[in-house]
PDB file of C-alpha atoms in Angstrom:
ATOM      1  CA  SER O   1     -11.701  -9.531  -7.590  1.00  0.00           C
ATOM      2  CA  SER O   2      -8.445  -8.905  -6.289  1.00  0.00           C
ATOM      3  CA  GLU O   3      -5.461 -11.264  -7.300  1.00  0.00           C
ATOM      4  CA  LEU O   4      -4.004 -11.094  -3.872  1.00  0.00           C
ATOM      5  CA  THR O   5      -5.899 -12.758  -1.217  1.00  0.00           C
ATOM      6  CA  GLN O   6      -5.799 -11.773   2.868  1.00  0.00           C
ATOM      7  CA  ASP O   7      -7.995 -12.962   5.676  1.00  0.00           C
ATOM      8  CA  PRO O   8     -10.744 -10.198   6.449  1.00  0.00           C
ATOM      9  CA  ALA O   9     -10.060 -10.137  10.193  1.00  0.00           C
ATOM     10  CA  VAL O  10      -7.313 -11.174  12.694  1.00  0.00           C
ATOM     11  CA  SER O  11      -7.164 -10.620  16.398  1.00  0.00           C
ATOM     12  CA  VAL O  12      -4.182 -10.902  18.785  1.00  0.00           C
ATOM     13  CA  ALA O  13      -3.923 -10.194  22.479  1.00  0.00           C
ATOM     14  CA  LEU O  14      -1.927  -7.426  23.578  1.00  0.00           C
ATOM     15  CA  GLY O  15       1.994  -8.046  23.696  1.00  0.00           C
ATOM     16  CA  GLN O  16       1.206 -11.421  21.640  1.00  0.00           C
ATOM     17  CA  THR O  17       2.816 -12.012  18.090  1.00  0.00           C
ATOM     18  CA  VAL O  18       0.371 -11.989  14.961  1.00  0.00           C
ATOM     19  CA  ARG O  19       1.007 -12.970  11.454  1.00  0.00           C
ATOM     20  CA  ILE O  20      -1.040 -11.499   8.602  1.00  0.00           C
ATOM     21  CA  THR O  21      -0.893 -13.204   5.177  1.00  0.00           C
ATOM     22  CA  CYS O  22      -1.235 -12.575   1.692  1.00  0.00           C
ATOM     23  CA  GLN O  23      -1.408 -14.978  -1.330  1.00  0.00           C
ATOM     24  CA  GLY O  24      -1.310 -14.597  -4.800  1.00  0.00           C
ATOM     25  CA  ASP O  25       0.746 -15.976  -7.851  1.00  0.00           C
ATOM     26  CA  SER O  26       2.365 -12.980  -8.700  1.00  0.00           C
ATOM     27  CA  LEU O  27       3.957 -12.995  -5.217  1.00  0.00           C
ATOM     28  CA  ARG O  28       5.919 -15.990  -6.748  1.00  0.00           C
ATOM     29  CA  SER O  29       7.706 -13.308  -8.701  1.00  0.00           C
ATOM     30  CA  TYR O  30       7.355 -10.111  -6.809  1.00  0.00           C
ATOM     31  CA  TYR O  31       7.724  -9.029  -3.321  1.00  0.00           C
ATOM     32  CA  ALA O  32       4.664  -7.820  -1.487  1.00  0.00           C
ATOM     33  CA  SER O  33       4.351  -4.159   0.106  1.00  0.00           C
ATOM     34  CA  TRP O  34       2.408  -3.689   3.415  1.00  0.00           C
ATOM     35  CA  TYR O  35       0.371  -0.758   4.554  1.00  0.00           C
ATOM     36  CA  GLN O  36      -1.201   0.294   7.953  1.00  0.00           C
ATOM     37  CA  GLN O  37      -4.502   2.091   7.598  1.00  0.00           C
ATOM     38  CA  LYS O  38      -6.528   3.567  10.560  1.00  0.00           C
ATOM     39  CA  PRO O  39      -9.797   5.062  10.276  1.00  0.00           C
ATOM     40  CA  GLY O  40      -9.941   8.222   8.294  1.00  0.00           C
ATOM     41  CA  GLN O  41      -6.356   8.172   7.516  1.00  0.00           C
ATOM     42  CA  ALA O  42      -4.519   7.641   4.280  1.00  0.00           C
ATOM     43  CA  PRO O  43      -2.257   4.283   4.222  1.00  0.00           C
ATOM     44  CA  VAL O  44       1.104   4.101   5.371  1.00  0.00           C
ATOM     45  CA  LEU O  45       3.980   2.045   4.128  1.00  0.00           C
ATOM     46  CA  VAL O  46       5.106  -0.229   6.922  1.00  0.00           C
ATOM     47  CA  ILE O  47       6.971  -3.147   5.154  1.00  0.00           C
ATOM     48  CA  TYR O  48       8.483  -3.093   1.545  1.00  0.00           C
ATOM     49  CA  GLY O  49      10.837  -5.496  -0.659  1.00  0.00           C
ATOM     50  CA  LYS O  50      12.403  -8.487   1.142  1.00  0.00           C
ATOM     51  CA  ASN O  51      11.889  -6.993   4.673  1.00  0.00           C
ATOM     52  CA  ASN O  52      12.395  -3.195   4.873  1.00  0.00           C
ATOM     53  CA  ARG O  53      10.916  -0.702   7.157  1.00  0.00           C
ATOM     54  CA  PRO O  54      10.430   2.733   6.412  1.00  0.00           C
ATOM     55  CA  SER O  55      11.878   5.145   8.760  1.00  0.00           C
ATOM     56  CA  GLY O  56       9.757   5.676  12.057  1.00  0.00           C
ATOM     57  CA  ILE O  57       8.414   2.215  11.575  1.00  0.00           C
ATOM     58  CA  PRO O  58       8.924   0.221  14.736  1.00  0.00           C
ATOM     59  CA  ASP O  59      11.151  -2.750  14.670  1.00  0.00           C
ATOM     60  CA  ARG O  60       8.256  -4.875  15.874  1.00  0.00           C
ATOM     61  CA  PHE O  61       7.048  -5.009  12.212  1.00  0.00           C
ATOM     62  CA  SER O  62       8.605  -7.415  10.139  1.00  0.00           C
ATOM     63  CA  GLY O  63       8.097  -9.233   6.776  1.00  0.00           C
ATOM     64  CA  SER O  64       8.525 -12.508   4.992  1.00  0.00           C
ATOM     65  CA  SER O  65       7.847 -14.362   1.918  1.00  0.00           C
ATOM     66  CA  SER O  66       7.531 -18.069   0.860  1.00  0.00           C
ATOM     67  CA  GLY O  67       6.286 -19.296  -2.705  1.00  0.00           C
ATOM     68  CA  ASN O  68       3.046 -17.587  -3.326  1.00  0.00           C
ATOM     69  CA  THR O  69       2.462 -16.293   0.138  1.00  0.00           C
ATOM     70  CA  ALA O  70       3.859 -12.954   1.779  1.00  0.00           C
ATOM     71  CA  SER O  71       3.315 -12.448   5.598  1.00  0.00           C
ATOM     72  CA  LEU O  72       3.361  -9.527   7.737  1.00  0.00           C
ATOM     73  CA  THR O  73       4.460 -10.116  11.487  1.00  0.00           C
ATOM     74  CA  ILE O  74       3.975  -7.768  14.460  1.00  0.00           C
ATOM     75  CA  THR O  75       5.995  -9.041  17.369  1.00  0.00           C
ATOM     76  CA  GLY O  76       4.532  -8.015  20.710  1.00  0.00           C
ATOM     77  CA  ALA O  77       1.494  -6.013  19.149  1.00  0.00           C
ATOM     78  CA  GLN O  78       0.422  -2.866  20.915  1.00  0.00           C
ATOM     79  CA  ALA O  79      -2.934  -1.214  21.199  1.00  0.00           C
ATOM     80  CA  GLU O  80      -1.956   1.152  18.686  1.00  0.00           C
ATOM     81  CA  ASP O  81      -1.343  -1.395  15.860  1.00  0.00           C
ATOM     82  CA  GLU O  82      -5.250  -2.257  15.542  1.00  0.00           C
ATOM     83  CA  ALA O  83      -5.988  -0.758  12.043  1.00  0.00           C
ATOM     84  CA  ASP O  84      -6.664  -2.497   8.564  1.00  0.00           C
ATOM     85  CA  TYR O  85      -3.502  -3.935   6.777  1.00  0.00           C
ATOM     86  CA  TYR O  86      -3.330  -4.002   2.996  1.00  0.00           C
ATOM     87  CA  CYS O  87      -0.872  -6.033   0.856  1.00  0.00           C
ATOM     88  CA  ASN O  88       0.160  -5.144  -2.797  1.00  0.00           C
ATOM     89  CA  SER O  89       2.241  -5.923  -5.561  1.00  0.00           C
ATOM     90  CA  ARG O  90       2.092  -6.046  -9.370  1.00  0.00           C
ATOM     91  CA  ASP O  91      -0.220  -8.675 -10.913  1.00  0.00           C
ATOM     92  CA  SER O  92       1.281 -11.723 -12.809  1.00  0.00           C
ATOM     93  CA  SER O  93       1.434  -9.548 -16.139  1.00  0.00           C
ATOM     94  CA  GLY O  94       3.658  -7.221 -14.090  1.00  0.00           C
ATOM     95  CA  ASN O  95       1.910  -4.295 -15.708  1.00  0.00           C
ATOM     96  CA  HIS O  96      -0.638  -3.576 -13.071  1.00  0.00           C
ATOM     97  CA  GLY O  97      -0.822  -2.708  -9.428  1.00  0.00           C
ATOM     98  CA  VAL O  98      -3.072  -4.939  -7.290  1.00  0.00           C
ATOM     99  CA  PHE O  99      -4.030  -4.676  -3.715  1.00  0.00           C
ATOM    100  CA  GLY O 100      -5.159  -7.718  -1.144  1.00  0.00           C
ATOM    101  CA  GLY O 101      -8.783  -7.180   0.146  1.00  0.00           C
ATOM    102  CA  GLY O 102      -7.204  -5.806   3.521  1.00  0.00           C
ATOM    103  CA  THR O 103      -7.181  -7.425   6.696  1.00  0.00           C
ATOM    104  CA  LYS O 104      -8.930  -5.796   9.917  1.00  0.00           C
ATOM    105  CA  LEU O 105      -6.440  -6.423  12.885  1.00  0.00           C
ATOM    106  CA  THR O 106      -8.028  -6.160  16.547  1.00  0.00           C
ATOM    107  CA  VAL O 107      -5.861  -6.311  19.356  1.00  0.00           C
ATOM    108  CA  LEU O 108      -7.441  -7.573  22.441  1.00  0.00           C
TER     109      LEU O 108
ATOM    110  CA  GLN D   1      10.307  15.192   2.111  1.00  0.00           C
ATOM    111  CA  VAL D   2       7.854  14.648  -0.669  1.00  0.00           C
ATOM    112  CA  GLN D   3       4.190  15.438   0.234  1.00  0.00           C
ATOM    113  CA  LEU D   4       1.156  15.046  -1.932  1.00  0.00           C
ATOM    114  CA  GLN D   5      -1.892  17.042  -1.846  1.00  0.00           C
ATOM    115  CA  GLU D   6      -4.961  15.946  -3.993  1.00  0.00           C
ATOM    116  CA  SER D   7      -7.689  18.628  -5.097  1.00  0.00           C
ATOM    117  CA  GLY D   8     -10.939  18.710  -7.113  1.00  0.00           C
ATOM    118  CA  PRO D   9     -14.770  18.766  -7.101  1.00  0.00           C
ATOM    119  CA  GLY D  10     -16.172  16.799  -4.247  1.00  0.00           C
ATOM    120  CA  LEU D  11     -19.414  15.946  -6.039  1.00  0.00           C
ATOM    121  CA  VAL D  12     -19.944  14.683  -9.720  1.00  0.00           C
ATOM    122  CA  LYS D  13     -22.612  14.152 -11.553  1.00  0.00           C
ATOM    123  CA  PRO D  14     -23.688  10.670 -12.976  1.00  0.00           C
ATOM    124  CA  SER D  15     -22.275  10.170 -16.368  1.00  0.00           C
ATOM    125  CA  GLY D  16     -19.969  13.240 -16.026  1.00  0.00           C
ATOM    126  CA  THR D  17     -16.246  13.269 -15.565  1.00  0.00           C
ATOM    127  CA  LEU D  18     -14.310  13.200 -12.381  1.00  0.00           C
ATOM    128  CA  SER D  19     -11.100  15.430 -12.584  1.00  0.00           C
ATOM    129  CA  LEU D  20      -8.635  15.664  -9.742  1.00  0.00           C
ATOM    130  CA  THR D  21      -4.987  17.035  -9.391  1.00  0.00           C
ATOM    131  CA  CYS D  22      -2.246  15.817  -7.170  1.00  0.00           C
ATOM    132  CA  ALA D  23      -0.028  18.723  -6.236  1.00  0.00           C
ATOM    133  CA  VAL D  24       3.771  17.181  -5.452  1.00  0.00           C
ATOM    134  CA  SER D  25       6.041  19.280  -3.067  1.00  0.00           C
ATOM    135  CA  GLY D  26       9.326  18.606  -1.569  1.00  0.00           C
ATOM    136  CA  GLY D  27      10.547  16.908  -4.725  1.00  0.00           C
ATOM    137  CA  SER D  28      10.498  17.002  -8.467  1.00  0.00           C
ATOM    138  CA  ILE D  29       7.780  14.981 -10.442  1.00  0.00           C
ATOM    139  CA  SER D  30      10.452  14.601 -13.075  1.00  0.00           C
ATOM    140  CA  SER D  31      12.664  12.515 -10.577  1.00  0.00           C
ATOM    141  CA  SER D  32      13.006   8.777 -11.311  1.00  0.00           C
ATOM    142  CA  ASN D  33       9.728   7.928 -10.158  1.00  0.00           C
ATOM    143  CA  TRP D  34       6.251   6.973 -11.147  1.00  0.00           C
ATOM    144  CA  TRP D  35       3.277   8.486  -9.581  1.00  0.00           C
ATOM    145  CA  SER D  36      -0.033   6.780  -9.040  1.00  0.00           C
ATOM    146  CA  TRP D  37      -3.870   7.032  -7.978  1.00  0.00           C
ATOM    147  CA  VAL D  38      -5.681   4.853  -5.888  1.00  0.00           C
ATOM    148  CA  ARG D  39      -9.112   4.747  -4.532  1.00  0.00           C
ATOM    149  CA  GLN D  40     -11.311   3.370  -1.774  1.00  0.00           C
ATOM    150  CA  PRO D  41     -14.894   3.326  -1.728  1.00  0.00           C
ATOM    151  CA  PRO D  42     -16.542   3.968   1.634  1.00  0.00           C
ATOM    152  CA  GLY D  43     -15.950   1.189   3.877  1.00  0.00           C
ATOM    153  CA  LYS D  44     -14.208  -1.036   1.097  1.00  0.00           C
ATOM    154  CA  GLY D  45     -10.677  -1.933   0.205  1.00  0.00           C
ATOM    155  CA  LEU D  46      -8.111  -0.273  -1.786  1.00  0.00           C
ATOM    156  CA  GLU D  47      -8.215  -0.473  -5.671  1.00  0.00           C
ATOM    157  CA  TRP D  48      -5.177   0.777  -7.963  1.00  0.00           C
ATOM    158  CA  ILE D  49      -6.484   3.026 -10.871  1.00  0.00           C
ATOM    159  CA  GLY D  50      -3.202   3.686 -12.423  1.00  0.00           C
ATOM    160  CA  GLU D  51       0.433   5.438 -12.715  1.00  0.00           C
ATOM    161  CA  ILE D  52       2.438   7.791 -14.638  1.00  0.00           C
ATOM    162  CA  TYR D  53       5.913   8.723 -15.301  1.00  0.00           C
ATOM    163  CA  HIS D  54       7.289  12.075 -16.157  1.00  0.00           C
ATOM    164  CA  SER D  55       7.716  11.187 -19.621  1.00  0.00           C
ATOM    165  CA  GLY D  56       3.929  10.641 -20.058  1.00  0.00           C
ATOM    166  CA  SER D  57       4.156   6.841 -19.947  1.00  0.00           C
ATOM    167  CA  THR D  58       1.063   5.448 -18.331  1.00  0.00           C
ATOM    168  CA  ASN D  59      -0.223   1.978 -17.098  1.00  0.00           C
ATOM    169  CA  TYR D  60      -3.832   1.644 -16.056  1.00  0.00           C
ATOM    170  CA  ASN D  61      -5.893  -0.870 -14.483  1.00  0.00           C
ATOM    171  CA  PRO D  62      -7.683  -2.963 -16.955  1.00  0.00           C
ATOM    172  CA  SER D  63     -11.299  -2.662 -15.144  1.00  0.00           C
ATOM    173  CA  LEU D  64     -10.888   1.014 -15.441  1.00  0.00           C
ATOM    174  CA  LYS D  65      -8.820   1.524 -18.586  1.00  0.00           C
ATOM    175  CA  SER D  66     -11.385   2.502 -21.138  1.00  0.00           C
ATOM    176  CA  ARG D  67     -12.472   5.609 -18.848  1.00  0.00           C
ATOM    177  CA  VAL D  68      -9.376   6.690 -17.102  1.00  0.00           C
ATOM    178  CA  THR D  69      -6.615   9.181 -18.218  1.00  0.00           C
ATOM    179  CA  ILE D  70      -3.753  10.420 -16.273  1.00  0.00           C
ATOM    180  CA  SER D  71      -1.472  13.197 -17.136  1.00  0.00           C
ATOM    181  CA  VAL D  72       1.571  15.064 -15.861  1.00  0.00           C
ATOM    182  CA  ASP D  73       2.237  18.970 -15.999  1.00  0.00           C
ATOM    183  CA  LYS D  74       5.857  19.026 -15.316  1.00  0.00           C
ATOM    184  CA  SER D  75       5.549  22.956 -15.303  1.00  0.00           C
ATOM    185  CA  LYS D  76       3.171  22.716 -12.249  1.00  0.00           C
ATOM    186  CA  ASN D  77       5.069  19.817 -10.538  1.00  0.00           C
ATOM    187  CA  GLN D  78       1.744  18.033 -10.540  1.00  0.00           C
ATOM    188  CA  PHE D  79      -0.404  14.953 -12.261  1.00  0.00           C
ATOM    189  CA  SER D  80      -3.888  14.558 -12.770  1.00  0.00           C
ATOM    190  CA  LEU D  81      -6.930  12.159 -13.079  1.00  0.00           C
ATOM    191  CA  LYS D  82      -9.766  12.141 -15.144  1.00  0.00           C
ATOM    192  CA  LEU D  83     -12.403   9.421 -14.924  1.00  0.00           C
ATOM    193  CA  SER D  84     -15.462   9.422 -17.452  1.00  0.00           C
ATOM    194  CA  SER D  85     -18.914   8.169 -17.510  1.00  0.00           C
ATOM    195  CA  VAL D  86     -18.899   8.057 -13.754  1.00  0.00           C
ATOM    196  CA  THR D  87     -21.649   6.050 -11.708  1.00  0.00           C
ATOM    197  CA  ALA D  88     -22.199   5.786  -7.798  1.00  0.00           C
ATOM    198  CA  ALA D  89     -20.033   3.016  -8.235  1.00  0.00           C
ATOM    199  CA  ASP D  90     -17.097   5.483  -8.664  1.00  0.00           C
ATOM    200  CA  THR D  91     -17.973   7.335  -5.320  1.00  0.00           C
ATOM    201  CA  ALA D  92     -14.751   7.009  -3.512  1.00  0.00           C
ATOM    202  CA  VAL D  93     -11.761   8.494  -1.410  1.00  0.00           C
ATOM    203  CA  TYR D  94      -8.993   9.189  -4.203  1.00  0.00           C
ATOM    204  CA  TYR D  95      -5.575   8.982  -2.989  1.00  0.00           C
ATOM    205  CA  CYS D  96      -2.452  10.123  -5.014  1.00  0.00           C
ATOM    206  CA  ALA D  97       0.870   8.490  -4.324  1.00  0.00           C
ATOM    207  CA  ARG D  98       4.442   8.263  -5.171  1.00  0.00           C
ATOM    208  CA  VAL D  99       5.586   4.876  -6.518  1.00  0.00           C
ATOM    209  CA  VAL D 100       8.975   4.322  -4.809  1.00  0.00           C
ATOM    210  CA  ASP D 101       9.833   0.888  -6.411  1.00  0.00           C
ATOM    211  CA  VAL D 102       8.375   0.604  -9.651  1.00  0.00           C
ATOM    212  CA  VAL D 103       9.227  -3.303  -9.847  1.00  0.00           C
ATOM    213  CA  VAL D 104       6.864  -4.355  -7.283  1.00  0.00           C
ATOM    214  CA  ILE D 105       4.963  -0.799  -7.046  1.00  0.00           C
ATOM    215  CA  THR D 106       5.594   0.434  -3.415  1.00  0.00           C
ATOM    216  CA  PHE D 107       3.631   3.696  -2.629  1.00  0.00           C
ATOM    217  CA  ASP D 108       5.147   6.046  -0.254  1.00  0.00           C
ATOM    218  CA  PRO D 109       4.081   8.501   0.764  1.00  0.00           C
ATOM    219  CA  TRP D 110       0.384   8.952  -0.057  1.00  0.00           C
ATOM    220  CA  GLY D 111      -1.784  12.198  -0.108  1.00  0.00           C
ATOM    221  CA  GLN D 112      -4.243  12.530   2.630  1.00  0.00           C
ATOM    222  CA  GLY D 113      -6.943  11.647   0.155  1.00  0.00           C
ATOM    223  CA  THR D 114      -9.977  13.520  -1.173  1.00  0.00           C
ATOM    224  CA  LEU D 115     -13.553  12.007  -1.073  1.00  0.00           C
ATOM    225  CA  VAL D 116     -15.518  12.515  -4.520  1.00  0.00           C
ATOM    226  CA  THR D 117     -19.347  11.413  -4.195  1.00  0.00           C
ATOM    227  CA  VAL D 118     -21.105  10.758  -7.707  1.00  0.00           C
ATOM    228  CA  SER D 119     -24.633  11.881  -7.122  1.00  0.00           C
ATOM    229  CA  SER D 120     -27.423  14.224  -8.867  1.00  0.00           C
TER     230      SER D 120
END
């Protein structure tokens, strides 16, 4: 079982804002990173650290954290944002990596 | 820019050993980064397998630790994964990735992934 918990599925209307959350005790100590994965492709980093975007990631993607919950927000969701999103961080020991179970985002 | 490419057999027999290699290009495996393996069973989520530093230091997923060995070959700029006593449950796409932030274990970039099927 994963030490990071995500909602299995979320939907958003085209152009609207959606928040995807990730909960876990280790997030009180460590930031989460977020990855986008489209069918048949490798995951791509979209948010890391406090709220950092790698080069090439649109600024409609943002991250935040409060207590044991990290959030990925997409402001003005586009059709191409439809994908699976995974959070990850260290576990509570700090020695191992852990992923959330993933959230399937549908853009309506 | 750094690129990673996995290689190895796509089919492994049950009870056998899965062996994969990740070739690093566009950068040195001896840089100040850790390197990691992640897998994804068909239709399921991501699972962290373990990580290695160029010094040879490793960390493994506790659930796989007894069967996993990750090693590094600095002369070939690559690192490898061995998973022993495999079963059908080990069938997955296996990814290698660079760890760009070791504190929170952020992965970037990822290899394209390679599907390994465990079957007789």
